[in-house]
Amino acid sequence: MDEIATHARVSKTTLYKRYPSKAALFAAVISIQTERSGLEFDTAAFAGSSIDEMLIKIGTKFVDLVCQPDSLRLELVYHSEGALIPEVAAAFKRSGPQQVVDIVERFFRYAVSKDLLTLADPHFAALQFLVALKGDPFGLASHRKQTTSKDKVLHIKRVVQLFLDGVRPRQ
């Protein structure tokens, strides 16, 4: 917090008035990162798009978010500090992953209401869709320097196709 106050050119007291704890500051940084990703959207933005196109748009925004250097650093902080400072881990989950899962779940509920998808549990489906997009246990994001834009697009399209093969309404 001392370093952050110095870098921000504010007193530590001012910093603590705005962010009463390390966890609160961490949550604010993650929340801003998620907001900047463009994942929060109005379903009207998808008017005229197929379900495939909609999921590719969502997938692209999510993969772009998790591949950003700032996102990778925040995830490293979560993994290194989470066990030692549980409130930091909780802030990370609430302001990052949970916020994104909630956004995708809302979209899935919309898609179900329009008979575009057949899902028994939109929350679970959102979680699994995002896990598949993020990649293998080491994550697509951690391989971003070796991954070309073409590879990323192919990965997103393959995940969307796999997902839709399981949840598209049967004719």
Short mmCIF file of N, CA and C in Angstrom, two decimals:
data_model
loop_
_atom_site.label_atom_id
_atom_site.label_comp_id
_atom_site.label_asym_id
_atom_site.label_seq_id
_atom_site.Cartn_x
_atom_site.Cartn_y
_atom_site.Cartn_z
N MET A 1 0.83 -1.19 0.00
CA MET A 1 0.00 0.00 0.00
C MET A 1 0.88 1.26 0.00
N ASP A 2 2.05 1.18 0.66
CA ASP A 2 2.98 2.31 0.65
C ASP A 2 3.43 2.63 -0.77
N GLU A 3 3.79 1.61 -1.51
CA GLU A 3 4.26 1.80 -2.89
C GLU A 3 3.15 2.36 -3.77
N ILE A 4 1.95 1.87 -3.60
CA ILE A 4 0.81 2.35 -4.40
C ILE A 4 0.53 3.80 -4.10
N ALA A 5 0.53 4.17 -2.82
CA ALA A 5 0.29 5.57 -2.43
C ALA A 5 1.36 6.48 -3.03
N THR A 6 2.61 6.04 -2.98
CA THR A 6 3.70 6.83 -3.55
C THR A 6 3.53 6.98 -5.05
N HIS A 7 3.25 5.88 -5.72
CA HIS A 7 3.08 5.91 -7.17
C HIS A 7 1.89 6.78 -7.58
N ALA A 8 0.81 6.73 -6.80
CA ALA A 8 -0.40 7.52 -7.10
C ALA A 8 -0.26 8.97 -6.64
N ARG A 9 0.83 9.26 -5.93
CA ARG A 9 1.08 10.60 -5.40
C ARG A 9 -0.03 11.08 -4.48
N VAL A 10 -0.46 10.16 -3.61
CA VAL A 10 -1.44 10.48 -2.57
C VAL A 10 -0.90 9.97 -1.25
N SER A 11 -1.46 10.47 -0.17
CA SER A 11 -1.03 9.98 1.13
C SER A 11 -1.62 8.59 1.36
N LYS A 12 -1.00 7.87 2.23
CA LYS A 12 -1.51 6.54 2.58
C LYS A 12 -2.90 6.67 3.22
N THR A 13 -3.13 7.72 3.97
CA THR A 13 -4.43 7.97 4.59
C THR A 13 -5.51 8.14 3.52
N THR A 14 -5.19 8.90 2.48
CA THR A 14 -6.14 9.11 1.37
C THR A 14 -6.44 7.79 0.69
N LEU A 15 -5.41 7.00 0.46
CA LEU A 15 -5.59 5.70 -0.18
C LEU A 15 -6.49 4.80 0.67
N TYR A 16 -6.26 4.77 1.98
CA TYR A 16 -7.06 3.93 2.86
C TYR A 16 -8.50 4.44 3.02
N LYS A 17 -8.73 5.74 2.83
CA LYS A 17 -10.10 6.25 2.87
C LYS A 17 -10.89 5.70 1.69
N ARG A 18 -10.23 5.64 0.57
CA ARG A 18 -10.91 5.14 -0.65
C ARG A 18 -10.97 3.62 -0.68
N TYR A 19 -9.88 2.98 -0.27
CA TYR A 19 -9.78 1.51 -0.27
C TYR A 19 -9.32 1.08 1.12
N PRO A 20 -10.25 0.69 1.99
CA PRO A 20 -9.92 0.41 3.39
C PRO A 20 -9.01 -0.81 3.61
N SER A 21 -8.80 -1.59 2.55
CA SER A 21 -7.94 -2.76 2.71
C SER A 21 -7.28 -3.12 1.38
N LYS A 22 -6.28 -3.97 1.46
CA LYS A 22 -5.61 -4.48 0.27
C LYS A 22 -6.62 -5.21 -0.62
N ALA A 23 -7.52 -5.95 0.01
CA ALA A 23 -8.54 -6.69 -0.74
C ALA A 23 -9.48 -5.75 -1.49
N ALA A 24 -9.85 -4.64 -0.86
CA ALA A 24 -10.75 -3.67 -1.52
C ALA A 24 -10.08 -3.04 -2.73
N LEU A 25 -8.81 -2.71 -2.59
CA LEU A 25 -8.06 -2.14 -3.71
C LEU A 25 -7.92 -3.17 -4.83
N PHE A 26 -7.60 -4.38 -4.47
CA PHE A 26 -7.45 -5.47 -5.43
C PHE A 26 -8.77 -5.70 -6.18
N ALA A 27 -9.88 -5.72 -5.45
CA ALA A 27 -11.20 -5.91 -6.06
C ALA A 27 -11.51 -4.78 -7.05
N ALA A 28 -11.17 -3.55 -6.69
CA ALA A 28 -11.44 -2.41 -7.57
C ALA A 28 -10.63 -2.52 -8.87
N VAL A 29 -9.37 -2.92 -8.76
CA VAL A 29 -8.51 -3.07 -9.95
C VAL A 29 -9.08 -4.15 -10.86
N ILE A 30 -9.47 -5.27 -10.29
CA ILE A 30 -10.01 -6.38 -11.09
C ILE A 30 -11.33 -5.98 -11.74
N SER A 31 -12.18 -5.33 -11.00
CA SER A 31 -13.48 -4.91 -11.52
C SER A 31 -13.31 -3.94 -12.69
N ILE A 32 -12.39 -3.01 -12.58
CA ILE A 32 -12.12 -2.07 -13.67
C ILE A 32 -11.60 -2.81 -14.89
N GLN A 33 -10.73 -3.78 -14.67
CA GLN A 33 -10.18 -4.59 -15.78
C GLN A 33 -11.31 -5.32 -16.51
N THR A 34 -12.23 -5.89 -15.76
CA THR A 34 -13.36 -6.61 -16.36
C THR A 34 -14.26 -5.65 -17.13
N GLU A 35 -14.54 -4.48 -16.55
CA GLU A 35 -15.38 -3.49 -17.22
C GLU A 35 -14.77 -3.03 -18.54
N ARG A 36 -13.46 -2.84 -18.55
CA ARG A 36 -12.77 -2.39 -19.76
C ARG A 36 -12.79 -3.44 -20.87
N SER A 37 -13.02 -4.69 -20.51
CA SER A 37 -12.98 -5.77 -21.50
C SER A 37 -14.13 -5.71 -22.49
N GLY A 38 -15.20 -5.02 -22.13
CA GLY A 38 -16.36 -4.95 -23.01
C GLY A 38 -17.26 -6.17 -22.88
N LEU A 39 -17.05 -6.99 -21.88
CA LEU A 39 -17.88 -8.18 -21.68
C LEU A 39 -19.28 -7.83 -21.20
N GLU A 40 -19.41 -6.72 -20.50
CA GLU A 40 -20.74 -6.29 -20.05
C GLU A 40 -21.45 -5.69 -21.26
N PHE A 41 -22.53 -6.31 -21.68
CA PHE A 41 -23.20 -5.89 -22.91
C PHE A 41 -24.69 -6.01 -22.77
N ASP A 42 -25.38 -5.31 -23.64
CA ASP A 42 -26.83 -5.40 -23.75
C ASP A 42 -27.11 -6.44 -24.82
N THR A 43 -28.06 -7.31 -24.58
CA THR A 43 -28.38 -8.36 -25.56
C THR A 43 -28.82 -7.77 -26.90
N ALA A 44 -29.26 -6.51 -26.92
CA ALA A 44 -29.64 -5.87 -28.18
C ALA A 44 -28.44 -5.74 -29.11
N ALA A 45 -27.23 -5.77 -28.53
CA ALA A 45 -26.02 -5.67 -29.34
C ALA A 45 -25.87 -6.87 -30.28
N PHE A 46 -26.61 -7.94 -30.02
CA PHE A 46 -26.51 -9.15 -30.82
C PHE A 46 -27.63 -9.28 -31.85
N ALA A 47 -28.45 -8.25 -31.99
CA ALA A 47 -29.57 -8.31 -32.93
C ALA A 47 -29.07 -8.67 -34.33
N GLY A 48 -29.71 -9.65 -34.92
CA GLY A 48 -29.35 -10.07 -36.28
C GLY A 48 -28.19 -11.04 -36.36
N SER A 49 -27.59 -11.38 -35.21
CA SER A 49 -26.46 -12.32 -35.19
C SER A 49 -26.96 -13.73 -34.89
N SER A 50 -26.27 -14.72 -35.41
CA SER A 50 -26.57 -16.11 -35.07
C SER A 50 -25.99 -16.40 -33.69
N ILE A 51 -26.44 -17.49 -33.08
CA ILE A 51 -25.90 -17.87 -31.78
C ILE A 51 -24.40 -18.14 -31.88
N ASP A 52 -23.96 -18.70 -32.99
CA ASP A 52 -22.53 -18.94 -33.20
C ASP A 52 -21.76 -17.62 -33.16
N GLU A 53 -22.26 -16.62 -33.89
CA GLU A 53 -21.60 -15.31 -33.94
C GLU A 53 -21.59 -14.64 -32.57
N MET A 54 -22.69 -14.78 -31.84
CA MET A 54 -22.78 -14.18 -30.52
C MET A 54 -21.73 -14.79 -29.58
N LEU A 55 -21.64 -16.11 -29.59
CA LEU A 55 -20.69 -16.78 -28.70
C LEU A 55 -19.25 -16.50 -29.11
N ILE A 56 -19.00 -16.35 -30.40
CA ILE A 56 -17.65 -16.01 -30.85
C ILE A 56 -17.29 -14.60 -30.36
N LYS A 57 -18.23 -13.66 -30.40
CA LYS A 57 -17.98 -12.30 -29.89
C LYS A 57 -17.66 -12.33 -28.40
N ILE A 58 -18.48 -13.07 -27.65
CA ILE A 58 -18.25 -13.19 -26.21
C ILE A 58 -16.91 -13.87 -25.95
N GLY A 59 -16.67 -14.97 -26.67
CA GLY A 59 -15.41 -15.72 -26.49
C GLY A 59 -14.20 -14.87 -26.80
N THR A 60 -14.27 -14.08 -27.85
CA THR A 60 -13.14 -13.23 -28.23
C THR A 60 -12.86 -12.19 -27.15
N LYS A 61 -13.91 -11.55 -26.63
CA LYS A 61 -13.71 -10.56 -25.57
C LYS A 61 -13.12 -11.20 -24.31
N PHE A 62 -13.59 -12.41 -23.99
CA PHE A 62 -13.08 -13.09 -22.80
C PHE A 62 -11.62 -13.49 -22.99
N VAL A 63 -11.28 -14.08 -24.12
CA VAL A 63 -9.90 -14.50 -24.36
C VAL A 63 -8.98 -13.28 -24.40
N ASP A 64 -9.44 -12.19 -25.02
CA ASP A 64 -8.64 -10.96 -25.01
C ASP A 64 -8.40 -10.48 -23.58
N LEU A 65 -9.43 -10.57 -22.74
CA LEU A 65 -9.30 -10.15 -21.34
C LEU A 65 -8.27 -11.01 -20.60
N VAL A 66 -8.40 -12.33 -20.67
CA VAL A 66 -7.51 -13.19 -19.88
C VAL A 66 -6.09 -13.22 -20.42
N CYS A 67 -5.89 -12.80 -21.67
CA CYS A 67 -4.55 -12.79 -22.25
C CYS A 67 -3.81 -11.46 -22.04
N GLN A 68 -4.49 -10.45 -21.49
CA GLN A 68 -3.83 -9.17 -21.23
C GLN A 68 -2.78 -9.34 -20.15
N PRO A 69 -1.62 -8.71 -20.31
CA PRO A 69 -0.57 -8.81 -19.28
C PRO A 69 -1.07 -8.43 -17.88
N ASP A 70 -1.91 -7.39 -17.79
CA ASP A 70 -2.43 -6.99 -16.47
C ASP A 70 -3.28 -8.10 -15.85
N SER A 71 -4.08 -8.77 -16.67
CA SER A 71 -4.91 -9.87 -16.16
C SER A 71 -4.03 -11.02 -15.69
N LEU A 72 -2.98 -11.30 -16.43
CA LEU A 72 -2.08 -12.39 -16.03
C LEU A 72 -1.40 -12.06 -14.71
N ARG A 73 -0.98 -10.80 -14.54
CA ARG A 73 -0.35 -10.39 -13.28
C ARG A 73 -1.33 -10.50 -12.12
N LEU A 74 -2.58 -10.07 -12.34
CA LEU A 74 -3.58 -10.15 -11.27
C LEU A 74 -3.84 -11.60 -10.88
N GLU A 75 -3.88 -12.48 -11.87
CA GLU A 75 -4.10 -13.89 -11.55
C GLU A 75 -2.91 -14.46 -10.78
N LEU A 76 -1.71 -14.04 -11.11
CA LEU A 76 -0.53 -14.48 -10.35
C LEU A 76 -0.61 -14.01 -8.90
N VAL A 77 -1.05 -12.77 -8.69
CA VAL A 77 -1.22 -12.26 -7.32
C VAL A 77 -2.24 -13.12 -6.59
N TYR A 78 -3.33 -13.43 -7.27
CA TYR A 78 -4.37 -14.27 -6.66
C TYR A 78 -3.78 -15.61 -6.22
N HIS A 79 -3.02 -16.24 -7.10
CA HIS A 79 -2.47 -17.56 -6.77
C HIS A 79 -1.39 -17.48 -5.69
N SER A 80 -0.62 -16.39 -5.69
CA SER A 80 0.46 -16.30 -4.70
C SER A 80 -0.02 -15.77 -3.35
N GLU A 81 -0.99 -14.86 -3.35
CA GLU A 81 -1.44 -14.23 -2.11
C GLU A 81 -2.74 -14.82 -1.56
N GLY A 82 -3.48 -15.52 -2.41
CA GLY A 82 -4.80 -16.01 -2.03
C GLY A 82 -4.82 -16.87 -0.78
N ALA A 83 -3.86 -17.78 -0.67
CA ALA A 83 -3.83 -18.66 0.50
C ALA A 83 -3.44 -17.90 1.76
N LEU A 84 -2.59 -16.89 1.60
CA LEU A 84 -2.13 -16.13 2.76
C LEU A 84 -3.12 -15.05 3.19
N ILE A 85 -3.82 -14.50 2.20
CA ILE A 85 -4.77 -13.42 2.49
C ILE A 85 -6.11 -13.80 1.86
N PRO A 86 -6.95 -14.54 2.59
CA PRO A 86 -8.22 -15.03 2.03
C PRO A 86 -9.12 -13.94 1.48
N GLU A 87 -9.08 -12.73 2.07
CA GLU A 87 -9.93 -11.67 1.56
C GLU A 87 -9.50 -11.20 0.16
N VAL A 88 -8.20 -11.33 -0.15
CA VAL A 88 -7.72 -11.02 -1.50
C VAL A 88 -8.25 -12.06 -2.48
N ALA A 89 -8.21 -13.33 -2.08
CA ALA A 89 -8.74 -14.40 -2.94
C ALA A 89 -10.23 -14.20 -3.18
N ALA A 90 -10.97 -13.86 -2.13
CA ALA A 90 -12.42 -13.65 -2.27
C ALA A 90 -12.70 -12.44 -3.17
N ALA A 91 -11.91 -11.38 -3.02
CA ALA A 91 -12.09 -10.19 -3.86
C ALA A 91 -11.81 -10.51 -5.31
N PHE A 92 -10.78 -11.30 -5.57
CA PHE A 92 -10.45 -11.69 -6.94
C PHE A 92 -11.60 -12.47 -7.56
N LYS A 93 -12.09 -13.47 -6.84
CA LYS A 93 -13.18 -14.30 -7.37
C LYS A 93 -14.44 -13.48 -7.63
N ARG A 94 -14.78 -12.62 -6.68
CA ARG A 94 -16.01 -11.82 -6.79
C ARG A 94 -15.92 -10.78 -7.90
N SER A 95 -14.79 -10.10 -8.03
CA SER A 95 -14.66 -9.00 -8.97
C SER A 95 -14.17 -9.41 -10.34
N GLY A 96 -13.64 -10.61 -10.46
CA GLY A 96 -13.14 -11.09 -11.74
C GLY A 96 -13.94 -12.26 -12.25
N PRO A 97 -13.52 -13.47 -11.91
CA PRO A 97 -14.19 -14.66 -12.45
C PRO A 97 -15.69 -14.70 -12.22
N GLN A 98 -16.15 -14.39 -11.01
CA GLN A 98 -17.59 -14.49 -10.74
C GLN A 98 -18.36 -13.46 -11.55
N GLN A 99 -17.81 -12.27 -11.69
CA GLN A 99 -18.47 -11.22 -12.47
C GLN A 99 -18.61 -11.66 -13.93
N VAL A 100 -17.57 -12.27 -14.49
CA VAL A 100 -17.63 -12.73 -15.88
C VAL A 100 -18.61 -13.89 -16.03
N VAL A 101 -18.58 -14.84 -15.10
CA VAL A 101 -19.53 -15.96 -15.15
C VAL A 101 -20.96 -15.43 -15.10
N ASP A 102 -21.22 -14.46 -14.24
CA ASP A 102 -22.57 -13.88 -14.14
C ASP A 102 -23.01 -13.23 -15.45
N ILE A 103 -22.09 -12.53 -16.11
CA ILE A 103 -22.40 -11.88 -17.39
C ILE A 103 -22.77 -12.93 -18.44
N VAL A 104 -21.96 -13.98 -18.54
CA VAL A 104 -22.22 -15.03 -19.53
C VAL A 104 -23.48 -15.81 -19.16
N GLU A 105 -23.70 -16.03 -17.89
CA GLU A 105 -24.94 -16.71 -17.46
C GLU A 105 -26.16 -15.91 -17.88
N ARG A 106 -26.14 -14.59 -17.69
CA ARG A 106 -27.27 -13.75 -18.13
C ARG A 106 -27.50 -13.89 -19.64
N PHE A 107 -26.42 -13.92 -20.40
CA PHE A 107 -26.56 -14.11 -21.85
C PHE A 107 -27.17 -15.47 -22.15
N PHE A 108 -26.73 -16.51 -21.46
CA PHE A 108 -27.27 -17.86 -21.69
C PHE A 108 -28.75 -17.91 -21.34
N ARG A 109 -29.15 -17.25 -20.27
CA ARG A 109 -30.58 -17.21 -19.92
C ARG A 109 -31.38 -16.52 -21.03
N TYR A 110 -30.82 -15.45 -21.58
CA TYR A 110 -31.46 -14.76 -22.70
C TYR A 110 -31.57 -15.73 -23.89
N ALA A 111 -30.49 -16.44 -24.23
CA ALA A 111 -30.49 -17.37 -25.36
C ALA A 111 -31.49 -18.50 -25.15
N VAL A 112 -31.64 -18.98 -23.92
CA VAL A 112 -32.63 -20.01 -23.62
C VAL A 112 -34.03 -19.45 -23.82
N SER A 113 -34.27 -18.21 -23.38
CA SER A 113 -35.60 -17.60 -23.52
C SER A 113 -35.98 -17.41 -24.99
N LYS A 114 -35.00 -17.31 -25.86
CA LYS A 114 -35.24 -17.14 -27.31
C LYS A 114 -35.14 -18.48 -28.05
N ASP A 115 -35.06 -19.59 -27.30
CA ASP A 115 -34.93 -20.94 -27.87
C ASP A 115 -33.70 -21.10 -28.76
N LEU A 116 -32.64 -20.38 -28.42
CA LEU A 116 -31.38 -20.51 -29.15
C LEU A 116 -30.49 -21.58 -28.54
N LEU A 117 -30.68 -21.83 -27.24
CA LEU A 117 -29.93 -22.85 -26.52
C LEU A 117 -30.87 -23.65 -25.64
N THR A 118 -30.48 -24.88 -25.37
CA THR A 118 -31.20 -25.72 -24.43
C THR A 118 -30.24 -26.01 -23.28
N LEU A 119 -30.50 -25.38 -22.14
CA LEU A 119 -29.62 -25.54 -20.98
C LEU A 119 -30.44 -25.80 -19.72
N ALA A 120 -30.06 -26.83 -18.99
CA ALA A 120 -30.71 -27.09 -17.71
C ALA A 120 -30.16 -26.16 -16.63
N ASP A 121 -28.88 -25.81 -16.73
CA ASP A 121 -28.23 -25.00 -15.71
C ASP A 121 -27.34 -23.95 -16.39
N PRO A 122 -27.89 -22.76 -16.69
CA PRO A 122 -27.10 -21.72 -17.38
C PRO A 122 -25.83 -21.29 -16.63
N HIS A 123 -25.88 -21.31 -15.30
CA HIS A 123 -24.69 -20.95 -14.52
C HIS A 123 -23.56 -21.95 -14.76
N PHE A 124 -23.85 -23.23 -14.64
CA PHE A 124 -22.85 -24.26 -14.86
C PHE A 124 -22.35 -24.21 -16.30
N ALA A 125 -23.25 -24.01 -17.26
CA ALA A 125 -22.86 -23.93 -18.67
C ALA A 125 -21.93 -22.74 -18.91
N ALA A 126 -22.22 -21.60 -18.29
CA ALA A 126 -21.36 -20.42 -18.43
C ALA A 126 -19.97 -20.70 -17.89
N LEU A 127 -19.91 -21.31 -16.74
CA LEU A 127 -18.63 -21.65 -16.13
C LEU A 127 -17.83 -22.59 -17.04
N GLN A 128 -18.46 -23.63 -17.56
CA GLN A 128 -17.76 -24.59 -18.40
C GLN A 128 -17.33 -23.97 -19.73
N PHE A 129 -18.16 -23.11 -20.30
CA PHE A 129 -17.82 -22.43 -21.55
C PHE A 129 -16.56 -21.59 -21.35
N LEU A 130 -16.50 -20.84 -20.25
CA LEU A 130 -15.35 -19.98 -19.98
C LEU A 130 -14.09 -20.79 -19.69
N VAL A 131 -14.24 -21.89 -18.97
CA VAL A 131 -13.09 -22.76 -18.69
C VAL A 131 -12.52 -23.31 -19.99
N ALA A 132 -13.41 -23.74 -20.89
CA ALA A 132 -12.95 -24.27 -22.18
C ALA A 132 -12.25 -23.18 -22.99
N LEU A 133 -12.76 -21.96 -22.95
CA LEU A 133 -12.12 -20.86 -23.68
C LEU A 133 -10.74 -20.55 -23.13
N LYS A 134 -10.62 -20.59 -21.82
CA LYS A 134 -9.33 -20.23 -21.21
C LYS A 134 -8.24 -21.22 -21.61
N GLY A 135 -8.61 -22.46 -21.82
CA GLY A 135 -7.64 -23.41 -22.36
C GLY A 135 -7.24 -24.50 -21.39
N ASP A 136 -6.16 -25.15 -21.75
CA ASP A 136 -5.64 -26.29 -21.00
C ASP A 136 -5.24 -25.86 -19.58
N PRO A 137 -4.78 -26.82 -18.74
CA PRO A 137 -4.45 -26.46 -17.36
C PRO A 137 -3.44 -25.32 -17.24
N PHE A 138 -2.60 -25.14 -18.24
CA PHE A 138 -1.64 -24.04 -18.20
C PHE A 138 -2.24 -22.78 -18.78
N GLY A 139 -3.37 -22.91 -19.45
CA GLY A 139 -4.13 -21.77 -19.95
C GLY A 139 -3.62 -21.20 -21.26
N LEU A 140 -4.56 -20.85 -22.10
CA LEU A 140 -4.26 -20.17 -23.35
C LEU A 140 -3.50 -18.88 -23.06
N ALA A 141 -3.90 -18.19 -21.99
CA ALA A 141 -3.30 -16.90 -21.66
C ALA A 141 -1.81 -17.02 -21.39
N SER A 142 -1.37 -18.09 -20.75
CA SER A 142 0.05 -18.21 -20.43
C SER A 142 0.89 -18.52 -21.65
N HIS A 143 0.25 -18.87 -22.75
CA HIS A 143 0.97 -19.15 -24.00
C HIS A 143 0.78 -18.03 -25.02
N ARG A 144 0.33 -16.86 -24.58
CA ARG A 144 -0.06 -15.80 -25.50
C ARG A 144 1.06 -15.37 -26.44
N LYS A 145 2.32 -15.44 -26.02
CA LYS A 145 3.40 -15.01 -26.90
C LYS A 145 3.62 -16.00 -28.04
N GLN A 146 3.34 -17.29 -27.80
CA GLN A 146 3.51 -18.28 -28.85
C GLN A 146 2.23 -18.45 -29.67
N THR A 147 1.13 -17.89 -29.21
CA THR A 147 -0.16 -18.06 -29.87
C THR A 147 -0.39 -16.91 -30.84
N THR A 148 -0.60 -17.25 -32.10
CA THR A 148 -0.88 -16.22 -33.10
C THR A 148 -2.35 -15.82 -33.02
N SER A 149 -2.66 -14.72 -33.65
CA SER A 149 -4.05 -14.26 -33.71
C SER A 149 -4.91 -15.32 -34.40
N LYS A 150 -4.36 -15.92 -35.44
CA LYS A 150 -5.08 -16.96 -36.18
C LYS A 150 -5.35 -18.17 -35.26
N ASP A 151 -4.36 -18.56 -34.45
CA ASP A 151 -4.53 -19.66 -33.50
C ASP A 151 -5.63 -19.34 -32.49
N LYS A 152 -5.64 -18.10 -32.02
CA LYS A 152 -6.63 -17.67 -31.02
C LYS A 152 -8.04 -17.76 -31.61
N VAL A 153 -8.22 -17.24 -32.82
CA VAL A 153 -9.53 -17.28 -33.47
C VAL A 153 -9.98 -18.72 -33.69
N LEU A 154 -9.07 -19.57 -34.14
CA LEU A 154 -9.39 -20.99 -34.36
C LEU A 154 -9.80 -21.65 -33.04
N HIS A 155 -9.06 -21.36 -31.98
CA HIS A 155 -9.38 -21.92 -30.66
C HIS A 155 -10.80 -21.50 -30.24
N ILE A 156 -11.11 -20.22 -30.36
CA ILE A 156 -12.43 -19.71 -29.95
C ILE A 156 -13.53 -20.39 -30.77
N LYS A 157 -13.34 -20.48 -32.07
CA LYS A 157 -14.35 -21.11 -32.94
C LYS A 157 -14.53 -22.58 -32.60
N ARG A 158 -13.45 -23.28 -32.28
CA ARG A 158 -13.55 -24.70 -31.93
C ARG A 158 -14.29 -24.88 -30.60
N VAL A 159 -14.03 -24.02 -29.64
CA VAL A 159 -14.72 -24.10 -28.35
C VAL A 159 -16.21 -23.81 -28.53
N VAL A 160 -16.53 -22.77 -29.31
CA VAL A 160 -17.93 -22.43 -29.56
C VAL A 160 -18.63 -23.61 -30.22
N GLN A 161 -18.01 -24.22 -31.21
CA GLN A 161 -18.62 -25.37 -31.90
C GLN A 161 -18.82 -26.54 -30.95
N LEU A 162 -17.82 -26.85 -30.15
CA LEU A 162 -17.94 -27.93 -29.16
C LEU A 162 -19.08 -27.65 -28.20
N PHE A 163 -19.14 -26.43 -27.71
CA PHE A 163 -20.19 -26.04 -26.77
C PHE A 163 -21.57 -26.17 -27.43
N LEU A 164 -21.71 -25.61 -28.62
CA LEU A 164 -23.02 -25.63 -29.29
C LEU A 164 -23.44 -27.05 -29.67
N ASP A 165 -22.49 -27.92 -29.96
CA ASP A 165 -22.84 -29.32 -30.26
C ASP A 165 -23.58 -29.96 -29.08
N GLY A 166 -23.28 -29.49 -27.88
CA GLY A 166 -23.91 -30.04 -26.70
C GLY A 166 -25.18 -29.34 -26.25
N VAL A 167 -25.39 -28.07 -26.66
CA VAL A 167 -26.51 -27.31 -26.10
C VAL A 167 -27.46 -26.73 -27.14
N ARG A 168 -27.20 -26.93 -28.39
CA ARG A 168 -28.11 -26.41 -29.42
C ARG A 168 -29.40 -27.21 -29.38
N PRO A 169 -30.55 -26.55 -29.50
CA PRO A 169 -31.81 -27.30 -29.49
C PRO A 169 -31.83 -28.36 -30.61
N ARG A 170 -32.32 -29.53 -30.28
CA ARG A 170 -32.40 -30.62 -31.26
C ARG A 170 -33.62 -30.40 -32.14
N GLN A 171 -33.48 -30.63 -33.41
CA GLN A 171 -34.59 -30.44 -34.37
C GLN A 171 -35.42 -31.70 -34.46
#
